PDB file of C-alpha atoms in Angstrom:
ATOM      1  CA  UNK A  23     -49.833 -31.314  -5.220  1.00  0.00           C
ATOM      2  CA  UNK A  24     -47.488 -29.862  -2.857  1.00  0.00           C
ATOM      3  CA  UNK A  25     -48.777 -26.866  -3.089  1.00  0.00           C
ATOM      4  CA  UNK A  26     -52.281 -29.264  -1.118  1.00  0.00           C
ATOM      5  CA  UNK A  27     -50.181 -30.648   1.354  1.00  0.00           C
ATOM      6  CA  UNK A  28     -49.145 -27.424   2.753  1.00  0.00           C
ATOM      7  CA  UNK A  29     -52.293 -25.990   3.025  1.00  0.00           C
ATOM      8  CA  UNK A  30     -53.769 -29.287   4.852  1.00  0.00           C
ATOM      9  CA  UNK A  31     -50.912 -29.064   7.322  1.00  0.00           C
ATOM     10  CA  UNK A  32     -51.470 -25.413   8.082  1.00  0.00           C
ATOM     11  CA  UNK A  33     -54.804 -25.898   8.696  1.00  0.00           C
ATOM     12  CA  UNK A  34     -54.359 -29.071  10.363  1.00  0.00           C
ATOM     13  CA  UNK A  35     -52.083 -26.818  12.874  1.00  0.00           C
ATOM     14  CA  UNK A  36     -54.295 -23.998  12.971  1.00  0.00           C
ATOM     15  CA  UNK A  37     -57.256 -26.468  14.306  1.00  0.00           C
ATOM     16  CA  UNK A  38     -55.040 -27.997  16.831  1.00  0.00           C
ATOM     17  CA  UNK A  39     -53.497 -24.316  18.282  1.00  0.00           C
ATOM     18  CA  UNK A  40     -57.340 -23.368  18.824  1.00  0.00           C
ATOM     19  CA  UNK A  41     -58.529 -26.508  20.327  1.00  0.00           C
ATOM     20  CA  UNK A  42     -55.063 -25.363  23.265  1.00  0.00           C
ATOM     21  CA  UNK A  43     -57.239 -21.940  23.291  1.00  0.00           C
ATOM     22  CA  UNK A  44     -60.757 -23.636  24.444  1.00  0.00           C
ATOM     23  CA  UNK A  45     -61.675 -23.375  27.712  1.00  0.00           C
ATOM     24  CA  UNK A  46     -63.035 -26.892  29.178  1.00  0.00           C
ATOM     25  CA  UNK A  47     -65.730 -27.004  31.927  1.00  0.00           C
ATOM     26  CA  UNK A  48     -67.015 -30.109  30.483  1.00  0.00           C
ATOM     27  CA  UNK A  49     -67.039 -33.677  32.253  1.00  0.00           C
ATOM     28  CA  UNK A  50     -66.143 -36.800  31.373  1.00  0.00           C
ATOM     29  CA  UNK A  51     -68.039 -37.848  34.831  1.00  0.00           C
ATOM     30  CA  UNK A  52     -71.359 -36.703  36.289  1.00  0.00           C
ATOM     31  CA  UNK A  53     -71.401 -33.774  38.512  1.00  0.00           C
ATOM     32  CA  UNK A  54     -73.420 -34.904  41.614  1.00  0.00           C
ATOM     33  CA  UNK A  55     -72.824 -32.222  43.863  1.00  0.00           C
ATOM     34  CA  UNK A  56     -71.197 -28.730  44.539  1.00  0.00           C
ATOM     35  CA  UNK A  57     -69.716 -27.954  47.907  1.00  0.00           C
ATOM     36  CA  UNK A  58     -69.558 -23.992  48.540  1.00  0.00           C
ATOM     37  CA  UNK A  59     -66.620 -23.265  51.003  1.00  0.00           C
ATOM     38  CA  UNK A  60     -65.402 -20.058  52.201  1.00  0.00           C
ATOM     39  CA  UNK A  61     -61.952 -19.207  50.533  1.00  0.00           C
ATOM     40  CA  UNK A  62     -60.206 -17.676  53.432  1.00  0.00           C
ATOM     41  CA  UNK A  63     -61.538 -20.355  55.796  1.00  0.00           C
ATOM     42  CA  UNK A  64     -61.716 -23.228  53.948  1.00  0.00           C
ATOM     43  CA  UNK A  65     -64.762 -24.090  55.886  1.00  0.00           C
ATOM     44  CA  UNK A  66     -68.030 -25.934  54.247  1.00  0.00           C
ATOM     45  CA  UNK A  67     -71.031 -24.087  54.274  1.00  0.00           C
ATOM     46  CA  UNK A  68     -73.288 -25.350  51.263  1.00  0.00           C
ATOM     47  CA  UNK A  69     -73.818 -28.573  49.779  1.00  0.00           C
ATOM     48  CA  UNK A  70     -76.033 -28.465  46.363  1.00  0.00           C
ATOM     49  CA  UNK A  71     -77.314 -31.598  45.503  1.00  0.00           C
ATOM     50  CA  UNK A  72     -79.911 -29.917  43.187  1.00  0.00           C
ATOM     51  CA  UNK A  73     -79.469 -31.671  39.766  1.00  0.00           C
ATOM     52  CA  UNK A  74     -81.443 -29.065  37.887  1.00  0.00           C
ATOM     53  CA  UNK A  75     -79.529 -26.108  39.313  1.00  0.00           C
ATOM     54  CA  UNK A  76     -76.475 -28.437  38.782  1.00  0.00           C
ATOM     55  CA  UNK A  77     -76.975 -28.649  35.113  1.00  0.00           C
ATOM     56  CA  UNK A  78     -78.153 -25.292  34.847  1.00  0.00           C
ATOM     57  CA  UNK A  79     -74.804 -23.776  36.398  1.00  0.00           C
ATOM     58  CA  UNK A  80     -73.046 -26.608  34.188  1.00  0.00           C
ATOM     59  CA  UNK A  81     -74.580 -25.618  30.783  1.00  0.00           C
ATOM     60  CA  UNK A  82     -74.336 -21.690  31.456  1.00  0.00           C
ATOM     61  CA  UNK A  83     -70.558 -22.167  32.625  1.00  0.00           C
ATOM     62  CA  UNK A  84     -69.684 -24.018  29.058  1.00  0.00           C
ATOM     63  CA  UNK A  85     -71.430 -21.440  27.576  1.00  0.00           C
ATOM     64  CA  UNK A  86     -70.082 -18.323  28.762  1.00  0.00           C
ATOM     65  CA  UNK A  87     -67.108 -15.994  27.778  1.00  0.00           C
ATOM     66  CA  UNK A  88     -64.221 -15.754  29.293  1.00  0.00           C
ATOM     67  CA  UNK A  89     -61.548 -12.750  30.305  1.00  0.00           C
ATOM     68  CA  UNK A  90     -58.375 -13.062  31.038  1.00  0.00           C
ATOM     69  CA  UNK A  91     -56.820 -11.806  34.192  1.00  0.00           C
ATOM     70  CA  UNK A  92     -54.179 -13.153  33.802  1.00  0.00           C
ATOM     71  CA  UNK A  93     -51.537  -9.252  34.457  1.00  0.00           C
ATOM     72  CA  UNK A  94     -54.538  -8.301  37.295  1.00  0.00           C
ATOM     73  CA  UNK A  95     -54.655  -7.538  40.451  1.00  0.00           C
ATOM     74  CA  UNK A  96     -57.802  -8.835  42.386  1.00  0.00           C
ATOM     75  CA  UNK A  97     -59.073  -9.894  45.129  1.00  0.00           C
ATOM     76  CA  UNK A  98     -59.820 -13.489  45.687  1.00  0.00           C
ATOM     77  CA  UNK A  99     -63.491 -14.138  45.268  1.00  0.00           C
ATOM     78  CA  UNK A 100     -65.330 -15.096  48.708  1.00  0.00           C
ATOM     79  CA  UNK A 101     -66.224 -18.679  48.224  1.00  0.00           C
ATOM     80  CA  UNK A 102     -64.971 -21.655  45.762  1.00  0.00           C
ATOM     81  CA  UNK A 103     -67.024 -24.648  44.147  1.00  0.00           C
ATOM     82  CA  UNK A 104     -65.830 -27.695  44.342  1.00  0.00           C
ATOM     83  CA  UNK A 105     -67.996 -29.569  41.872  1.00  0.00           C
ATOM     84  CA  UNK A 106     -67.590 -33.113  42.488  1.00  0.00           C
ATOM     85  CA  UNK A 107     -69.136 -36.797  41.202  1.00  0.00           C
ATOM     86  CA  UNK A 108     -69.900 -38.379  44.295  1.00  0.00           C
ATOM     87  CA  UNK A 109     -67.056 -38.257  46.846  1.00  0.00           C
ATOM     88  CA  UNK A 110     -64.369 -37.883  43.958  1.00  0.00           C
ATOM     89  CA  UNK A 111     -63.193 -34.035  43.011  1.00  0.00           C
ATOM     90  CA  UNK A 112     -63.645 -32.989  39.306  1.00  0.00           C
ATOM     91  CA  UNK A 113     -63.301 -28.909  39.164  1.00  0.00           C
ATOM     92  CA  UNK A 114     -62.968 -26.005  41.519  1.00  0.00           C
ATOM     93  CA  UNK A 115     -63.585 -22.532  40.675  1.00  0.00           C
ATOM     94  CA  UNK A 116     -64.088 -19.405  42.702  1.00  0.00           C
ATOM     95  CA  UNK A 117     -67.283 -17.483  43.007  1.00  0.00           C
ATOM     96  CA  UNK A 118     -68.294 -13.780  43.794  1.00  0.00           C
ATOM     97  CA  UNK A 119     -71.685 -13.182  45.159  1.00  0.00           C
ATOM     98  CA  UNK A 120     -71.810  -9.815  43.549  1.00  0.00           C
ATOM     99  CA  UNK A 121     -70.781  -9.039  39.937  1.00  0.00           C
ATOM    100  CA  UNK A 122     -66.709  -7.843  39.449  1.00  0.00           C
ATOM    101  CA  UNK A 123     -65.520  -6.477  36.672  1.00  0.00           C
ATOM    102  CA  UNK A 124     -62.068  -7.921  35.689  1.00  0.00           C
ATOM    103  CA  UNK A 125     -61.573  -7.381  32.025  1.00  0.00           C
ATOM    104  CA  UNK A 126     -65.382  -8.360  31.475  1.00  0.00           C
ATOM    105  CA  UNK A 127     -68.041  -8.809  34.231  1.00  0.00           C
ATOM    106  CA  UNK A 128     -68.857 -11.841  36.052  1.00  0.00           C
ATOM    107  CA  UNK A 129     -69.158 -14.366  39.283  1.00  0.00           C
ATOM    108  CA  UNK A 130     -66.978 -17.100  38.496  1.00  0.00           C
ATOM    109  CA  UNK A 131     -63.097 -16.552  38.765  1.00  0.00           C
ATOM    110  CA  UNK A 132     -61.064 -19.718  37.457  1.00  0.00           C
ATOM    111  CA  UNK A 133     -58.095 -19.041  39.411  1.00  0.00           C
ATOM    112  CA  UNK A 134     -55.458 -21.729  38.203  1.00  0.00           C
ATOM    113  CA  UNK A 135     -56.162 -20.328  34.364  1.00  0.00           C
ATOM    114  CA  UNK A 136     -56.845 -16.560  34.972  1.00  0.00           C
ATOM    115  CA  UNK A 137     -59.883 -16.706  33.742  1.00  0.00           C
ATOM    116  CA  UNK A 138     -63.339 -14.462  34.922  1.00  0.00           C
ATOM    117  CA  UNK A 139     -66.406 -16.461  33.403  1.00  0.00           C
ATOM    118  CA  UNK A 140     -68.872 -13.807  32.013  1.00  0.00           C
ATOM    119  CA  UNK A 141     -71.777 -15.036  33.803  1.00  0.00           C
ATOM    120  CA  UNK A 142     -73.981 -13.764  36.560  1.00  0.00           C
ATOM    121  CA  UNK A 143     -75.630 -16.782  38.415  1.00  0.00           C
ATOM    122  CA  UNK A 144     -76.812 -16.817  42.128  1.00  0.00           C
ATOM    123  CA  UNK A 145     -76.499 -19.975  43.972  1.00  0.00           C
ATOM    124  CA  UNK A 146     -77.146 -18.789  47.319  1.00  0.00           C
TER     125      UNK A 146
END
């Protein structure tokens, strides 16, 4: 019986150490929009209001792999994504407009985790 116990805490610990290991793009709220900026500038230049193209970036972003980059050196990506549910700010991440290759290839750079999303997708 103890022998039971032991094995339903390991696993029990094992499932909770690789939920910490998930990335999470999801939303409890409804993205409505995604304002482009320029990173350097910090100036707005694109507002998508597209739902389908919304969802579509959404689905492919939850989707993808991710690299870490975390002990790189790299240049900040050109623009970041502010994806937001009406005025109020859920997630940022950056974006390349051409494909890098930081540990894997990809657009979309989440800068706060050191993570590169392995996903090519133009939204210009």
């Amino acid at each position: 019986m103890k022998k039971i116990g032991k094995i339903v805490i390991v696993v029990a610990l094992s499932l909770l150490l690789l939920s910490c290991f998930q990335k999470d793009v999801t939303y409890e709220s409804s993205i409505t929009s995604i304002e482009v900026y320029d990173w350097v500038e910090t100036k707005l230049i694109q507002t998508i209001e597209d739902e389908g193209m919304i969802k579509q970036l959404q689905q492919s972003l939850e989707d993808a792999s991710t690299y870490s980059t975390a002990n790189l050196d790299y240049p900040l990506p050109p623009y970041k994504l502010v994806f937001k549910d009406d005025e109020e700010r859920v997630f940022s991440i950056g974006y390349y407009d051409e494909v890098v290759n930081l540990n894997g290839k990809g657009q979309f750079l989440d800068v706060q985790n050191d993570l590169l999303y392995g996903l090519e997708f133009s939204i210009f």
